[in-house]
Amino acid sequence: MIPDPTDVVVIGAGQAGLSAAYHLQRRGLSFAVLDAGEGPGGAWRHRWKSLRMATVNGISDLPGIAKPEVDPAEPSSEFLTRYFAGYEAELGLAVHRPVKVRAVRREDSNPAGRLRIETSDGDWRAKALINATGTWTRPFWPIYPGRSSFRGRQLHVADYVSADEFRGRHVIVVGGGISAVGLLEEISRVTSTSWFTRREPVWRDEAFDARAGHDAVALVEERVRKGLPPQSVVSVTGLIWTPALRAAKERGALDRQPMFTAIEPEGVRRADGTLLKADVILWATGFRAELEHLAPLQLRGPGGGIAMDGTQVAAEPRVHLVGYGPSSSTIGANRAGRAAVAAILKLPAMATVTAAEPVTWG
């Protein structure tokens, strides 16, 4: 059964998707939110239990409803799942879940026509689409010679549970981002570790001010404007020293080594030719945007990415990507949700839509 046509379909109910839904509701558009998860929380519901609110990066309030009081010791997966669930309930957002979007297609050649969203629970028709699927479901595993020969355990950050499962084993952590150093700090407290990255990490002693943060996001935005695959913001900003990471450095856990050249059954072959024996390889190598369902729209360009104009896909103005590239941070996701809705209201197909109330954005 095909549900009644709607103005906008939002795919994903994480921070970016809920932000978009808030602004759609404020502007009086009809919309549906489709989420593949079994319950609220987006990717946060899957984070490891040891990632507590005291140690996560700053989490921005969802628009309109502030976060409840935070217990720094509470796992982020529990707190943010509860916050997102309460947000959905208070706004009366009817999130359809679990619904897996399989493909998005144009119904015809009319640039002001409708899009068809094919899902595990029937098809939807919409004048515009806000894609907020994030990256959690697409962990990136680099291809390395000999990877399949390794006799130990290999896992990605997406599969991590706790450091306790690695006691007594030597763990190699691969990756130069926030997750890599955070897990090195945690695992190195219970067992021996080695750290490998492709590039020398850049460290900062102080957090970014507003200007520096703006400049970093602008660099990421410039890439997606050119149709290049987005880089993470941390690849531009570098890593910030915290007391816990300084303690890890004192333990030798942050003695970075250049990337190994191959994986062998007993460990990895280092750049200097020596073999480092290991029991576990933890790939903290990031994620890629979950966009396969948009493939029928043929949005990718020669550069391998999707050329963007703000949140709008340059080649398909009916499609907006939020939580993508420069809007992958929680603050950026909120702004992107607002911007996407404002741009959608300018589409020719929305000429008959009247906002429920005038909105002035500060």
C-alpha positions as semicolon CSV with decimal commas, in nm:
position;residue;x (nm);y (nm);z (nm)
1;M;0,000;0,000;0,000
2;I;0,130;0,344;-0,091
3;P;0,067;0,603;0,184
4;D;-0,091;0,935;0,090
5;P;0,151;1,180;-0,076
6;T;0,323;1,415;0,165
7;D;0,522;1,733;0,127
8;V;0,847;1,598;0,270
9;V;0,988;1,262;0,376
10;V;1,271;1,264;0,630
11;I;1,493;0,957;0,636
12;G;1,656;0,907;0,976
13;A;1,557;1,014;1,327
14;G;1,890;1,105;1,479
15;Q;1,991;1,460;1,572
16;A;1,972;1,588;1,213
17;G;1,644;1,416;1,129
18;L;1,468;1,532;1,445
19;S;1,592;1,886;1,390
20;A;1,450;1,880;1,037
21;A;1,119;1,742;1,166
22;Y;1,096;2,022;1,422
23;H;1,132;2,289;1,155
24;L;0,894;2,112;0,918
25;Q;0,634;2,107;1,193
26;R;0,690;2,474;1,273
27;R;0,646;2,566;0,908
28;G;0,325;2,370;0,868
29;L;0,441;2,121;0,606
30;S;0,307;1,766;0,594
31;F;0,587;1,519;0,649
32;A;0,679;1,167;0,752
33;V;0,991;1,055;0,940
34;L;1,120;0,708;0,850
35;D;1,379;0,549;1,077
36;A;1,554;0,213;1,043
37;G;1,619;0,180;1,418
38;E;1,419;-0,035;1,655
39;G;1,368;0,267;1,881
40;P;1,467;0,632;1,938
41;G;1,823;0,754;1,975
42;G;1,972;0,728;1,628
43;A;2,332;0,605;1,628
44;W;2,366;0,694;1,996
45;R;2,162;0,391;2,102
46;H;2,444;0,171;1,967
47;R;2,742;0,342;2,135
48;W;2,951;0,144;2,381
49;K;2,846;0,166;2,748
50;S;3,178;0,310;2,861
51;L;3,122;0,622;2,651
52;R;2,971;0,839;2,922
53;M;2,831;1,189;2,906
54;A;3,140;1,327;3,079
55;T;3,361;1,213;2,793
56;V;3,155;1,268;2,478
57;N;3,207;1,574;2,263
58;G;2,962;1,856;2,325
59;I;2,607;1,749;2,249
60;S;2,387;2,032;2,129
61;D;2,028;2,061;2,246
62;L;1,767;1,961;1,993
63;P;1,577;2,269;1,873
64;G;1,292;2,385;2,092
65;I;1,346;2,152;2,388
66;A;1,659;2,168;2,603
67;K;1,834;1,858;2,727
68;P;1,733;1,744;3,075
69;E;1,993;1,766;3,350
70;V;2,293;1,554;3,262
71;D;2,453;1,299;3,492
72;P;2,817;1,293;3,373
73;A;2,850;0,927;3,473
74;E;2,553;0,807;3,268
75;P;2,631;0,619;2,945
76;S;2,564;0,844;2,646
77;S;2,364;0,566;2,480
78;E;2,113;0,568;2,765
79;F;2,090;0,943;2,818
80;L;2,054;1,042;2,453
81;T;1,813;0,761;2,373
82;R;1,591;0,885;2,656
83;Y;1,628;1,249;2,545
84;F;1,541;1,171;2,183
85;A;1,244;0,956;2,287
86;G;1,108;1,234;2,507
87;Y;1,158;1,485;2,227
88;E;0,960;1,275;1,981
89;A;0,680;1,233;2,234
90;E;0,660;1,597;2,339
91;L;0,644;1,723;1,980
92;G;0,408;1,446;1,878
93;L;0,636;1,325;1,600
94;A;0,498;1,005;1,450
95;V;0,826;0,839;1,359
96;H;0,770;0,527;1,149
97;R;1,008;0,251;1,261
98;P;1,166;0,020;1,194
99;V;1,148;0,118;0,828
100;K;1,438;0,052;0,593
101;V;1,454;0,276;0,285
102;R;1,561;0,069;-0,012
103;A;1,562;0,323;-0,294
104;V;1,459;0,677;-0,389
105;R;1,350;0,743;-0,746
106;R;1,204;1,022;-0,955
107;E;0,846;0,943;-1,056
108;D;0,891;1,119;-1,390
109;S;1,109;1,372;-1,570
110;N;0,927;1,673;-1,424
111;P;1,182;1,859;-1,204
112;A;0,890;1,976;-0,988
113;G;0,737;1,628;-0,973
114;R;0,734;1,383;-0,686
115;L;0,993;1,145;-0,554
116;R;0,909;0,786;-0,473
117;I;1,065;0,645;-0,156
118;E;1,062;0,265;-0,164
119;T;1,079;0,108;0,181
120;S;1,039;-0,216;0,371
121;D;0,695;-0,091;0,478
122;G;0,551;0,029;0,150
123;D;0,632;0,322;-0,076
124;W;0,598;0,692;-0,003
125;R;0,556;0,987;-0,241
126;A;0,692;1,330;-0,156
127;K;0,767;1,668;-0,309
128;A;1,104;1,679;-0,132
129;L;1,336;1,458;0,066
130;I;1,557;1,530;0,367
131;N;1,817;1,257;0,404
132;A;1,951;1,228;0,759
133;T;2,083;0,873;0,760
134;G;2,421;0,955;0,909
135;T;2,717;0,718;0,892
136;W;2,691;0,463;1,174
137;T;2,564;0,182;0,950
138;R;2,859;0,215;0,711
139;P;3,184;0,154;0,902
140;F;3,489;0,196;0,682
141;W;3,733;-0,097;0,670
142;P;4,053;-0,015;0,479
143;I;4,187;-0,280;0,246
144;Y;4,529;-0,396;0,361
145;P;4,749;-0,675;0,227
146;G;4,710;-0,992;0,432
147;R;4,410;-0,876;0,633
148;S;4,226;-1,203;0,584
149;S;4,528;-1,401;0,706
150;F;4,530;-1,256;1,058
151;R;4,463;-1,526;1,318
152;G;4,358;-1,286;1,591
153;R;4,042;-1,083;1,620
154;Q;3,957;-0,784;1,404
155;L;3,675;-0,544;1,481
156;H;3,560;-0,196;1,394
157;V;3,472;0,077;1,641
158;A;3,107;0,010;1,551
159;D;3,143;-0,336;1,714
160;Y;3,329;-0,222;2,026
161;V;3,172;-0,309;2,364
162;S;3,430;-0,256;2,640
163;A;3,801;-0,277;2,717
164;D;3,752;-0,572;2,954
165;E;3,718;-0,818;2,666
166;F;4,080;-0,744;2,567
167;R;4,252;-0,808;2,901
168;G;4,575;-0,998;2,855
169;R;4,585;-0,937;2,481
170;H;4,794;-0,696;2,279
171;V;4,564;-0,459;2,092
172;I;4,655;-0,258;1,783
173;V;4,438;0,050;1,730
174;V;4,433;0,195;1,378
175;G;4,311;0,549;1,316
176;G;4,386;0,911;1,398
177;G;4,050;1,047;1,510
178;I;3,868;1,112;1,834
179;S;3,737;0,756;1,862
180;A;4,086;0,611;1,818
181;V;4,249;0,815;2,093
182;G;3,949;0,773;2,322
183;L;3,962;0,396;2,292
184;L;4,340;0,391;2,328
185;E;4,299;0,578;2,655
186;E;4,042;0,326;2,774
187;I;4,201;0,002;2,655
188;S;4,553;0,099;2,763
189;R;4,431;0,102;3,124
190;V;4,370;-0,273;3,116
191;T;4,619;-0,414;2,863
192;S;4,903;-0,331;2,623
193;T;4,835;-0,135;2,305
194;S;5,000;-0,002;1,991
195;W;4,877;0,290;1,782
196;F;4,911;0,326;1,404
197;T;4,801;0,615;1,181
198;R;4,857;0,713;0,818
199;R;4,951;1,069;0,913
200;E;5,110;1,228;1,215
201;P;4,824;1,349;1,438
202;V;4,793;1,721;1,503
203;W;4,728;1,811;1,866
204;R;4,589;2,129;2,021
205;D;4,620;2,242;2,381
206;E;4,297;2,442;2,384
207;A;3,949;2,397;2,248
208;F;3,855;2,586;1,935
209;D;3,691;2,922;1,968
210;A;3,388;3,005;1,755
211;R;3,597;3,158;1,477
212;A;3,834;2,863;1,447
213;G;3,544;2,620;1,448
214;H;3,369;2,819;1,176
215;D;3,681;2,818;0,960
216;A;3,723;2,442;1,001
217;V;3,365;2,372;0,898
218;A;3,407;2,607;0,600
219;L;3,694;2,393;0,471
220;V;3,478;2,080;0,484
221;E;3,193;2,269;0,316
222;E;3,422;2,377;0,033
223;R;3,496;2,012;-0,049
224;V;3,131;1,911;-0,075
225;R;3,052;2,223;-0,277
226;K;3,306;2,096;-0,532
227;G;3,153;1,749;-0,534
228;L;3,439;1,586;-0,344
229;P;3,380;1,327;-0,071
230;P;3,354;1,504;0,265
231;Q;3,632;1,483;0,520
232;S;3,565;1,474;0,891
233;V;3,585;1,803;1,077
234;V;3,852;1,656;1,308
235;S;4,076;1,599;1,006
236;V;4,084;1,978;0,981
237;T;4,074;2,075;1,347
238;G;4,312;1,821;1,496
239;L;4,287;1,655;1,838
240;I;4,249;1,836;2,169
241;W;4,446;1,735;2,476
242;T;4,237;1,637;2,779
243;P;4,362;1,529;3,122
244;A;4,270;1,168;3,041
245;L;4,461;1,176;2,713
246;R;4,764;1,331;2,881
247;A;4,759;1,043;3,127
248;A;4,741;0,800;2,835
249;K;5,042;0,972;2,682
250;E;5,234;0,920;3,007
251;R;5,150;0,548;2,987
252;G;5,294;0,542;2,633
253;A;4,956;0,464;2,479
254;L;4,980;0,761;2,242
255;D;5,322;0,676;2,101
256;R;5,206;0,680;1,743
257;Q;5,370;0,461;1,480
258;P;5,356;0,509;1,101
259;M;5,110;0,280;0,925
260;F;5,216;-0,082;0,892
261;T;5,277;-0,220;0,543
262;A;5,098;-0,553;0,574
263;I;4,902;-0,780;0,807
264;E;5,035;-1,127;0,875
265;P;4,890;-1,424;1,067
266;E;5,066;-1,328;1,393
267;G;5,052;-0,949;1,371
268;V;5,154;-0,659;1,146
269;R;5,466;-0,579;0,949
270;R;5,585;-0,236;1,059
271;A;5,725;0,030;0,829
272;D;6,079;-0,055;0,946
273;G;6,032;-0,417;0,841
274;T;5,991;-0,568;1,186
275;L;5,696;-0,785;1,289
276;L;5,477;-0,667;1,576
277;K;5,281;-0,956;1,722
278;A;4,924;-0,880;1,822
279;D;4,603;-1,049;1,931
280;V;4,352;-0,783;1,825
281;I;4,329;-0,517;1,554
282;L;4,073;-0,248;1,628
283;W;3,991;-0,039;1,321
284;A;3,900;0,313;1,434
285;T;3,896;0,421;1,072
286;G;3,572;0,612;1,059
287;F;3,250;0,578;0,868
288;R;3,108;0,672;0,532
289;A;2,776;0,841;0,462
290;E;2,486;0,599;0,424
291;L;2,357;0,703;0,082
292;E;2,318;0,381;-0,120
293;H;1,940;0,420;-0,134
294;L;1,991;0,744;-0,330
295;A;2,185;0,567;-0,606
296;P;1,889;0,561;-0,854
297;L;1,900;0,943;-0,853
298;Q;2,260;0,937;-0,983
299;L;2,374;1,223;-0,763
300;R;2,746;1,148;-0,749
301;G;2,977;1,344;-0,974
302;P;3,320;1,279;-1,129
303;G;3,492;1,370;-0,800
304;G;3,329;1,077;-0,622
305;G;3,114;1,294;-0,399
306;I;2,786;1,479;-0,429
307;A;2,809;1,847;-0,523
308;M;2,620;2,047;-0,262
309;D;2,479;2,398;-0,231
310;G;2,436;2,428;0,143
311;T;2,219;2,127;0,235
312;Q;2,074;2,106;-0,115
313;V;2,205;1,861;-0,374
314;A;2,312;2,089;-0,659
315;A;2,188;1,852;-0,929
316;E;1,859;1,768;-0,753
317;P;1,711;2,059;-0,552
318;R;1,436;1,837;-0,411
319;V;1,694;1,639;-0,212
320;H;1,870;1,772;0,097
321;L;2,147;1,602;0,292
322;V;2,166;1,694;0,660
323;G;2,420;1,551;0,901
324;Y;2,648;1,523;0,597
325;G;2,990;1,683;0,557
326;P;2,998;2,019;0,737
327;S;2,671;1,945;0,919
328;S;2,792;1,617;1,071
329;S;2,840;1,776;1,414
330;T;2,541;1,810;1,647
331;I;2,537;2,190;1,622
332;G;2,579;2,168;1,245
333;A;2,295;1,916;1,221
334;N;2,055;2,155;1,395
335;R;2,145;2,439;1,161
336;A;2,123;2,212;0,859
337;G;1,772;2,097;0,951
338;R;1,655;2,458;0,965
339;A;1,831;2,551;0,640
340;A;1,692;2,251;0,454
341;V;1,333;2,335;0,544
342;A;1,379;2,702;0,449
343;A;1,515;2,597;0,108
344;I;1,240;2,339;0,051
345;L;0,976;2,607;0,101
346;K;1,123;2,787;-0,202
347;L;1,071;2,492;-0,435
348;P;0,812;2,548;-0,712
349;A;0,617;2,245;-0,587
350;M;0,571;2,418;-0,250
351;A;0,405;2,730;-0,392
352;T;0,072;2,638;-0,234
353;V;0,215;2,562;0,111
354;T;0,138;2,820;0,378
355;A;0,344;2,825;0,694
356;A;0,152;2,754;1,013
357;E;0,315;3,053;1,176
358;P;0,570;3,317;1,079
359;V;0,915;3,218;1,197
360;T;1,208;3,453;1,248
361;W;1,544;3,285;1,288
362;G;1,806;3,440;1,509
